[in-house]
PDB file of C-alpha atoms and ligand atoms in Angstrom:
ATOM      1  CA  UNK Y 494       0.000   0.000   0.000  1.00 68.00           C
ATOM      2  CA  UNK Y 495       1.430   3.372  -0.886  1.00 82.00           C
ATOM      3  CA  UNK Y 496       0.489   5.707   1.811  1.00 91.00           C
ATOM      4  CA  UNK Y 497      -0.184   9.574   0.888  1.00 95.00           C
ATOM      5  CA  UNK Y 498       0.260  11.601   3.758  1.00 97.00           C
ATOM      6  CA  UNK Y 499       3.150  10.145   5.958  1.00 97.00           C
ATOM      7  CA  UNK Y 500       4.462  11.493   9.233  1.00 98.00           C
ATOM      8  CA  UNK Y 501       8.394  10.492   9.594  1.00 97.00           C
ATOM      9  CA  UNK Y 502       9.833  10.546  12.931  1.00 97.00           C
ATOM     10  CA  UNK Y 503      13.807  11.079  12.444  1.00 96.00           C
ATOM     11  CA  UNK Y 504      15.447  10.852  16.170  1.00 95.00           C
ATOM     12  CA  UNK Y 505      18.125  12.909  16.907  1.00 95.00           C
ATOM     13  CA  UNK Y 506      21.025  10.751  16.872  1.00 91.00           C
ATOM     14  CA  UNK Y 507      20.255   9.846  13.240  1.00 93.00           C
ATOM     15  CA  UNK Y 508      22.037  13.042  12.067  1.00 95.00           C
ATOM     16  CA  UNK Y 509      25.085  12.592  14.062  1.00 93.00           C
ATOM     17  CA  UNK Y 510      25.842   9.204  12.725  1.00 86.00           C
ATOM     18  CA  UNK Y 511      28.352   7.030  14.748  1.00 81.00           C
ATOM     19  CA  UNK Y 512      27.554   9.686  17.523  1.00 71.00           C
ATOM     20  CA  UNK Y 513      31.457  10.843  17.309  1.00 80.00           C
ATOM     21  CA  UNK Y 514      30.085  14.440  16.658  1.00 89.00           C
ATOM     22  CA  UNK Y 515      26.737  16.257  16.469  1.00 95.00           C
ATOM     23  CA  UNK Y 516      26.087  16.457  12.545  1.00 96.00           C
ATOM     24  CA  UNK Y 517      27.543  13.959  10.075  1.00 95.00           C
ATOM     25  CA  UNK Y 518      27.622  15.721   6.919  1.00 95.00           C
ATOM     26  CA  UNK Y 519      27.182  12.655   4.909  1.00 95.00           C
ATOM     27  CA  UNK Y 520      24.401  10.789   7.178  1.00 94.00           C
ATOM     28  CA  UNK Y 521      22.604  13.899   6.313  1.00 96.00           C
ATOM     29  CA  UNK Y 522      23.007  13.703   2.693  1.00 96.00           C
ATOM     30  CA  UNK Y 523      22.048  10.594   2.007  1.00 95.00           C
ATOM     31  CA  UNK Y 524      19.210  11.326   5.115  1.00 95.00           C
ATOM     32  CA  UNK Y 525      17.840  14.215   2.313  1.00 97.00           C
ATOM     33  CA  UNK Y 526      18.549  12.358  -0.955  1.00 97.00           C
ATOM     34  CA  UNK Y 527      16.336   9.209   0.915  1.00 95.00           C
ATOM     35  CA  UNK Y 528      13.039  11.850   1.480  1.00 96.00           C
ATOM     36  CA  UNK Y 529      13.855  13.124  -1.679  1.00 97.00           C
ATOM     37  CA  UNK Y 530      13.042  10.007  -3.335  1.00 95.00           C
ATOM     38  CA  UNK Y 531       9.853   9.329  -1.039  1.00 94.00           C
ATOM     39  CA  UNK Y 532       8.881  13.037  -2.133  1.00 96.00           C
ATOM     40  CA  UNK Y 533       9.101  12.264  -5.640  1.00 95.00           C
ATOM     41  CA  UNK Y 534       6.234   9.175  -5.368  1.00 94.00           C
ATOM     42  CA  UNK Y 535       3.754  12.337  -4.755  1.00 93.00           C
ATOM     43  CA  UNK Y 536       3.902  11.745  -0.791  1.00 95.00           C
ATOM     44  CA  UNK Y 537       3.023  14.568   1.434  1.00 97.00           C
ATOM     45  CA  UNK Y 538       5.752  13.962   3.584  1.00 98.00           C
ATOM     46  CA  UNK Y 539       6.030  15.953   7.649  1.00 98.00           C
ATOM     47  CA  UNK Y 540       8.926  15.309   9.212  1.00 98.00           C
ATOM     48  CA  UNK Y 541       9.257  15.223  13.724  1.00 98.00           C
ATOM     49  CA  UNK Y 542      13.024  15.413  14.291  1.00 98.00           C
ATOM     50  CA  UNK Y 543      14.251  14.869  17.633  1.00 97.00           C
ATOM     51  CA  UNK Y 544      17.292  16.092  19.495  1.00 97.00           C
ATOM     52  CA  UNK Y 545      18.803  13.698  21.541  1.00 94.00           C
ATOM     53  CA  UNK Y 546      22.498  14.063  19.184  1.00 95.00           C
ATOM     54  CA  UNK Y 547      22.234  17.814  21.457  1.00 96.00           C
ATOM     55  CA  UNK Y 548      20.788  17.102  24.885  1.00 96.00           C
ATOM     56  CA  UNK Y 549      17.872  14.668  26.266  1.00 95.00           C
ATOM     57  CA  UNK Y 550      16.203  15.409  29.336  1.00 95.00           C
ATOM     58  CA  UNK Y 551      16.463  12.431  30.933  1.00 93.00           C
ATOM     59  CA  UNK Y 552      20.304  13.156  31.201  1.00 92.00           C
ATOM     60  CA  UNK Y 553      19.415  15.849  33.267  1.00 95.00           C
ATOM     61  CA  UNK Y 554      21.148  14.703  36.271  1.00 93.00           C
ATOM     62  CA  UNK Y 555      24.371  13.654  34.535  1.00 93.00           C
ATOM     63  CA  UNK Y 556      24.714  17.309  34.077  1.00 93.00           C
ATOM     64  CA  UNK Y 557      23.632  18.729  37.053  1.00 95.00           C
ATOM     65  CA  UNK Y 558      20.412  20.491  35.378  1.00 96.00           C
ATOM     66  CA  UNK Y 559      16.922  20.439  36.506  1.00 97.00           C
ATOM     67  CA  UNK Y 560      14.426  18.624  35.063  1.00 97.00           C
ATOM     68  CA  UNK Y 561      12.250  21.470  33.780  1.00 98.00           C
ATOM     69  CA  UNK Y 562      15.287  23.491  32.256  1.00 98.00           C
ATOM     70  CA  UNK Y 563      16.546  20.198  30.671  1.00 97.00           C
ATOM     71  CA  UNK Y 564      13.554  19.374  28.774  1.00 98.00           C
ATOM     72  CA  UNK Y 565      13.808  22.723  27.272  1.00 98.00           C
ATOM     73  CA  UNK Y 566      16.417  22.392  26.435  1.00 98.00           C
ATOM     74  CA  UNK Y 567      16.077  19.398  24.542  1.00 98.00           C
ATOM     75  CA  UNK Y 568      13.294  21.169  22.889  1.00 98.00           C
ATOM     76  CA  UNK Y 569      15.268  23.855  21.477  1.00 98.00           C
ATOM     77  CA  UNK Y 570      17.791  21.141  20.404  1.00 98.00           C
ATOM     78  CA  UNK Y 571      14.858  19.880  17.499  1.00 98.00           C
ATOM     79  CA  UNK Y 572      14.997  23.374  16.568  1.00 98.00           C
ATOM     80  CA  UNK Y 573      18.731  23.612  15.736  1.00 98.00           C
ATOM     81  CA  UNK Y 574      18.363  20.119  14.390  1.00 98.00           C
ATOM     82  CA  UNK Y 575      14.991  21.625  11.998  1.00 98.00           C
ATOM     83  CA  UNK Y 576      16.959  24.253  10.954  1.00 98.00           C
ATOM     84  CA  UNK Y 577      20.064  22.283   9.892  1.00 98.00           C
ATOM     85  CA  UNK Y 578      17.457  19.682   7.933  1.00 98.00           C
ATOM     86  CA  UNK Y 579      15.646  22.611   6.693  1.00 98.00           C
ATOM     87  CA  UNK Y 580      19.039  23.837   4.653  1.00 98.00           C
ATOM     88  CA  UNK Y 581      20.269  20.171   4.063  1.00 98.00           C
ATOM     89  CA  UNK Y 582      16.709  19.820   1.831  1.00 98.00           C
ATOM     90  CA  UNK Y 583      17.280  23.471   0.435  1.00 98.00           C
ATOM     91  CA  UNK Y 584      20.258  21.640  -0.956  1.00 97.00           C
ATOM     92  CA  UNK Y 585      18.480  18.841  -2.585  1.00 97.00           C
ATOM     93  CA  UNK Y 586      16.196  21.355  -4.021  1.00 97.00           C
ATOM     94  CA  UNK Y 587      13.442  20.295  -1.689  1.00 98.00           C
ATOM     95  CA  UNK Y 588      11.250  23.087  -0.451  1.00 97.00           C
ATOM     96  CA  UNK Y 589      10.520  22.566   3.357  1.00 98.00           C
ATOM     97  CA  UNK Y 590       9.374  24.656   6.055  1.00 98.00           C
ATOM     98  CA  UNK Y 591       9.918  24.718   9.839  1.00 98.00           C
ATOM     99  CA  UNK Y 592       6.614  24.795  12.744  1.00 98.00           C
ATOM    100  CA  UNK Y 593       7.498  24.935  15.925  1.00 98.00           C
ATOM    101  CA  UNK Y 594       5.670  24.267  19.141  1.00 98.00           C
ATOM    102  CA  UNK Y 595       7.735  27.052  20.302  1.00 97.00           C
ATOM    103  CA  UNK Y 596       7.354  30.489  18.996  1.00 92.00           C
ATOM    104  CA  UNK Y 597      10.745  31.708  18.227  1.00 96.00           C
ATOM    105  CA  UNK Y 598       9.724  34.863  16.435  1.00 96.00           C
ATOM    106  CA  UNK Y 599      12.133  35.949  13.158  1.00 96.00           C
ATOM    107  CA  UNK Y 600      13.531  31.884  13.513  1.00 97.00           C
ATOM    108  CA  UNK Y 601      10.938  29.616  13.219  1.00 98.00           C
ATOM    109  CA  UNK Y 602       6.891  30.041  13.106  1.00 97.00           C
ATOM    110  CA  UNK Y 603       4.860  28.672  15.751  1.00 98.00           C
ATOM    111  CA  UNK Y 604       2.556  25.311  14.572  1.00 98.00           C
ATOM    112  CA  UNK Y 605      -0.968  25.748  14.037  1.00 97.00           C
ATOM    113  CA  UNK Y 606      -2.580  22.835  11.944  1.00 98.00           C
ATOM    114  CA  UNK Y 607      -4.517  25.345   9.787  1.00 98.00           C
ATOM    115  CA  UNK Y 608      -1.309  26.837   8.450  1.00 98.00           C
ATOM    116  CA  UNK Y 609       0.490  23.367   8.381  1.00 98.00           C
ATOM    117  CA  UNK Y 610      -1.896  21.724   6.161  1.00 98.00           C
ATOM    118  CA  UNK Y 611      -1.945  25.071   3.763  1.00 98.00           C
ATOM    119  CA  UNK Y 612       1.770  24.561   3.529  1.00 97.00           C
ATOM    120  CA  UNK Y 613       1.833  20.834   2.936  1.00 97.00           C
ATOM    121  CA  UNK Y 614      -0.606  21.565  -0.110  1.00 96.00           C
ATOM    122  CA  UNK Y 615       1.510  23.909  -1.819  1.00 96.00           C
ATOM    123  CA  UNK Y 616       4.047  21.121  -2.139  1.00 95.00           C
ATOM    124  CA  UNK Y 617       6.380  22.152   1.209  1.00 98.00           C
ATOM    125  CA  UNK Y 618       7.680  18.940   3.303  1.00 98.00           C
ATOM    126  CA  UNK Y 619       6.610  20.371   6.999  1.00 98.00           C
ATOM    127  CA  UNK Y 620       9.701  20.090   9.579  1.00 98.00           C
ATOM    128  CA  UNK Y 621       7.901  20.054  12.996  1.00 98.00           C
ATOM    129  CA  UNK Y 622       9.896  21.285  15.661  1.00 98.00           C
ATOM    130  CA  UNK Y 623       9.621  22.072  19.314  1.00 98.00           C
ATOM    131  CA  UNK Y 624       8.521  18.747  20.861  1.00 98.00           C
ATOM    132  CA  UNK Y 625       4.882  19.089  21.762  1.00 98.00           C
ATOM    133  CA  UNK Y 626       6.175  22.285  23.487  1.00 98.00           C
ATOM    134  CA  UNK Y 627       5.915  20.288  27.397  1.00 98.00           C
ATOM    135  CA  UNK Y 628       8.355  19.272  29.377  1.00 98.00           C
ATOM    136  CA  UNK Y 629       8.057  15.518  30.438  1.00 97.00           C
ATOM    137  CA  UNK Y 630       7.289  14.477  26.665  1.00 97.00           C
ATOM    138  CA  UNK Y 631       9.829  13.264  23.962  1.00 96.00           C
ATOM    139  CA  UNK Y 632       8.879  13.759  20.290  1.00 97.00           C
ATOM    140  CA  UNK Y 633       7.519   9.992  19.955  1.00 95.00           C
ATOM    141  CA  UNK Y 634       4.694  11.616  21.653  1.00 97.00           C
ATOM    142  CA  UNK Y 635       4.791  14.905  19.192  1.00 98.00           C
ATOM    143  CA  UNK Y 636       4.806  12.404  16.559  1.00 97.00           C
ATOM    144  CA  UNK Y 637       1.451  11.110  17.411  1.00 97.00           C
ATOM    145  CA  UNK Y 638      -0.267  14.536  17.760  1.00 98.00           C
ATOM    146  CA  UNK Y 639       1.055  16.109  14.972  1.00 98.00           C
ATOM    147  CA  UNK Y 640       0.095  12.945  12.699  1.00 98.00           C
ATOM    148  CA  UNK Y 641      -3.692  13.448  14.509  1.00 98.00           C
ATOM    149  CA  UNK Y 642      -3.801  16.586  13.606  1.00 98.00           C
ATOM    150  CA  UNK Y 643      -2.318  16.979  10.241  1.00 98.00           C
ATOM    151  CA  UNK Y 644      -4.530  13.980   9.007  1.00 98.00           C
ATOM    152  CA  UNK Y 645      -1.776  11.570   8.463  1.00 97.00           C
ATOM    153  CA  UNK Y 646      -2.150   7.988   7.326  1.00 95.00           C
ATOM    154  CA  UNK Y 647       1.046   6.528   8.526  1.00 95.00           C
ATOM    155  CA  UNK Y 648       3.773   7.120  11.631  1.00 95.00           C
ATOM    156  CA  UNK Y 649       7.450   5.940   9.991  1.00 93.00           C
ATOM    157  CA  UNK Y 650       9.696   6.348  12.838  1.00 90.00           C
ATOM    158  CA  UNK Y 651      13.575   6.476  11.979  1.00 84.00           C
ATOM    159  CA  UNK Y 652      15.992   5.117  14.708  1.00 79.00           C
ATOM    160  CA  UNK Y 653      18.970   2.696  14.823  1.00 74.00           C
ATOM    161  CA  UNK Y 654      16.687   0.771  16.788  1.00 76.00           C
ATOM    162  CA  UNK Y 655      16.535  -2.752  15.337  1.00 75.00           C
ATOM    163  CA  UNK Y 656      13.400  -4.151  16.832  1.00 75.00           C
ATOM    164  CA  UNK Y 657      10.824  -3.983  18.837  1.00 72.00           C
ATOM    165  CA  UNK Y 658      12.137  -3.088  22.554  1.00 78.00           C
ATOM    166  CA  UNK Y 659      10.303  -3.058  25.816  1.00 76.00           C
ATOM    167  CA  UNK Y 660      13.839  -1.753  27.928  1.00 80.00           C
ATOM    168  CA  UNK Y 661      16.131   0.696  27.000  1.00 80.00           C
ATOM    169  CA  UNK Y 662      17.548  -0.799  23.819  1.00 80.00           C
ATOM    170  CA  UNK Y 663      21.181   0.654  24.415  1.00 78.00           C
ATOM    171  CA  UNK Y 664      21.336  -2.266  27.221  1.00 85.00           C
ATOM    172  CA  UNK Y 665      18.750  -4.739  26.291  1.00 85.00           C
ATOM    173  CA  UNK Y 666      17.961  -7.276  23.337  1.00 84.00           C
ATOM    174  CA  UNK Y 667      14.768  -6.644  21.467  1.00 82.00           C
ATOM    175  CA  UNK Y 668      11.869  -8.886  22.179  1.00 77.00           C
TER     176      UNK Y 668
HETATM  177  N1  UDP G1768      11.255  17.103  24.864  1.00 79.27           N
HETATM  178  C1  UDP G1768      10.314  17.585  25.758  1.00 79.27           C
HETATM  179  N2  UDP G1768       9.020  17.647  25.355  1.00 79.27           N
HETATM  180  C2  UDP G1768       8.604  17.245  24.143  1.00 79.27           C
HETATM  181  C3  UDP G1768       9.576  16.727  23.246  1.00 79.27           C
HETATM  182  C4  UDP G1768      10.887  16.665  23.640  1.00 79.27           C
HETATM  183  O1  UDP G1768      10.630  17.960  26.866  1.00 79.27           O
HETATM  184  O2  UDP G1768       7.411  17.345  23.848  1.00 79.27           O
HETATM  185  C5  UDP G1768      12.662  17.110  25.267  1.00 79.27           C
HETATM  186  C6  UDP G1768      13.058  15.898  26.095  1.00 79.27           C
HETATM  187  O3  UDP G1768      14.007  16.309  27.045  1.00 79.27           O
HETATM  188  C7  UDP G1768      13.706  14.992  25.064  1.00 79.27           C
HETATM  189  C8  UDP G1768      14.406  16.001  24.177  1.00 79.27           C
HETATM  190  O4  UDP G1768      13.497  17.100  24.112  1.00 79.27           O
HETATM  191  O5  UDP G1768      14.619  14.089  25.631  1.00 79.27           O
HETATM  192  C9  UDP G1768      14.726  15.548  22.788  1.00 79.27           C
HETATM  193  O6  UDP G1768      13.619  14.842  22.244  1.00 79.27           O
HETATM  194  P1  UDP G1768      13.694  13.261  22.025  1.00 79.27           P
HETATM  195  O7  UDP G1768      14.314  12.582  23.211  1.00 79.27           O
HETATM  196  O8  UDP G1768      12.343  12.796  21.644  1.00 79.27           O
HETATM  197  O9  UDP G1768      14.685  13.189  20.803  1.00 79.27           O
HETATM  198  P2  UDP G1768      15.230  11.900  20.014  1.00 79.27           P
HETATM  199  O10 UDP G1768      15.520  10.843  21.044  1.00 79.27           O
HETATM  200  O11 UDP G1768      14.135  11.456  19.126  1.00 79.27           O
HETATM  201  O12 UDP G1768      16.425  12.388  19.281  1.00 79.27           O
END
């Protein structure tokens, strides 16, 4: 079944490769060249990048931050990471643009699904940024609304996870 309206989930760590540094240049490339060529089967395609290559909350206490702050902070991360997919497409010649749950006025507009699905129907691949704009959440969880909302008919979700996990898969096999 070829689905019409997808919602890819791209985690963080996807963009930083073998984690050695925060963006790998070439991960990326072949990252864009891949939607490209989903794009060109007439897909609306909205894309939920994570951060964790940045910051995850859940580190918070690794880094002596508070739980509140440290969510936000991986919040913002999506947004550096939307903004460095947004060019990345600009250099496959795909036209994107950036919502965010987070109003970040003259960076990146704030979501509404009205001007979303405007966007997506002038031929833009939506990056959706910002988390669900909560602390608490990760951006499996944005994934879901924004799919809800934006009418989407399938949830792709891009990890190196292998399998299907019910533990942390960095220190358990999958089921
Ligand atoms: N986050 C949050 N609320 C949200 C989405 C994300 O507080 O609605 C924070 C949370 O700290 C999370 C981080 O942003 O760990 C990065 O998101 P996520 O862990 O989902 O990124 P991924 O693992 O997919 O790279």
């Amino acid at each position: 079944m070829l689905y019409r309206n997808a919602l890819l989930k791209i985690s963080g760590e996807i963009l930083s490769g073998d984690n050695s540094k925060t963006f790998d240049v070439d991960i990326i490339n072949q990252l864009t060249h891949d939607i490209k060529a989903v794009l060109e089967k007439k897909i609306k395609l909205s894309i939920v990048i994570g951060g964790g290559n940045i910051i995850r909350g859940i580190n918070y206490s690794e880094y002596n931050l508070n739980k509140n702050d440290a969510d936000n902070m991986g919040m913002l991360s999506t947004v550096i990471n939307g903004i460095y997919l947004k060019n990345a497409l600009k250099n496959v010649n795909v036209k994107s643009k950036i919502f965010s749950a987070i109003s970040i006025p003259g960076i990146v507009d704030k979501f509404n699904h009205e001007s979303a699905i405007n966007e997506i129907n002038t031929g833009s691949t939506l990056i959706l940024v910002g988390g669900t704009g909560n602390p608490y959440f990760t951006t499996d969880t944005t994934s879901v609304l924004r799919a809800l909302e934006l009418g989407c008919d399938v949830i792709l979700k891009g990890t190196k996870v292998d399998g299907v996990y019910d533990k942390d898969p960095e220190y358990n096999d999958c089921l």
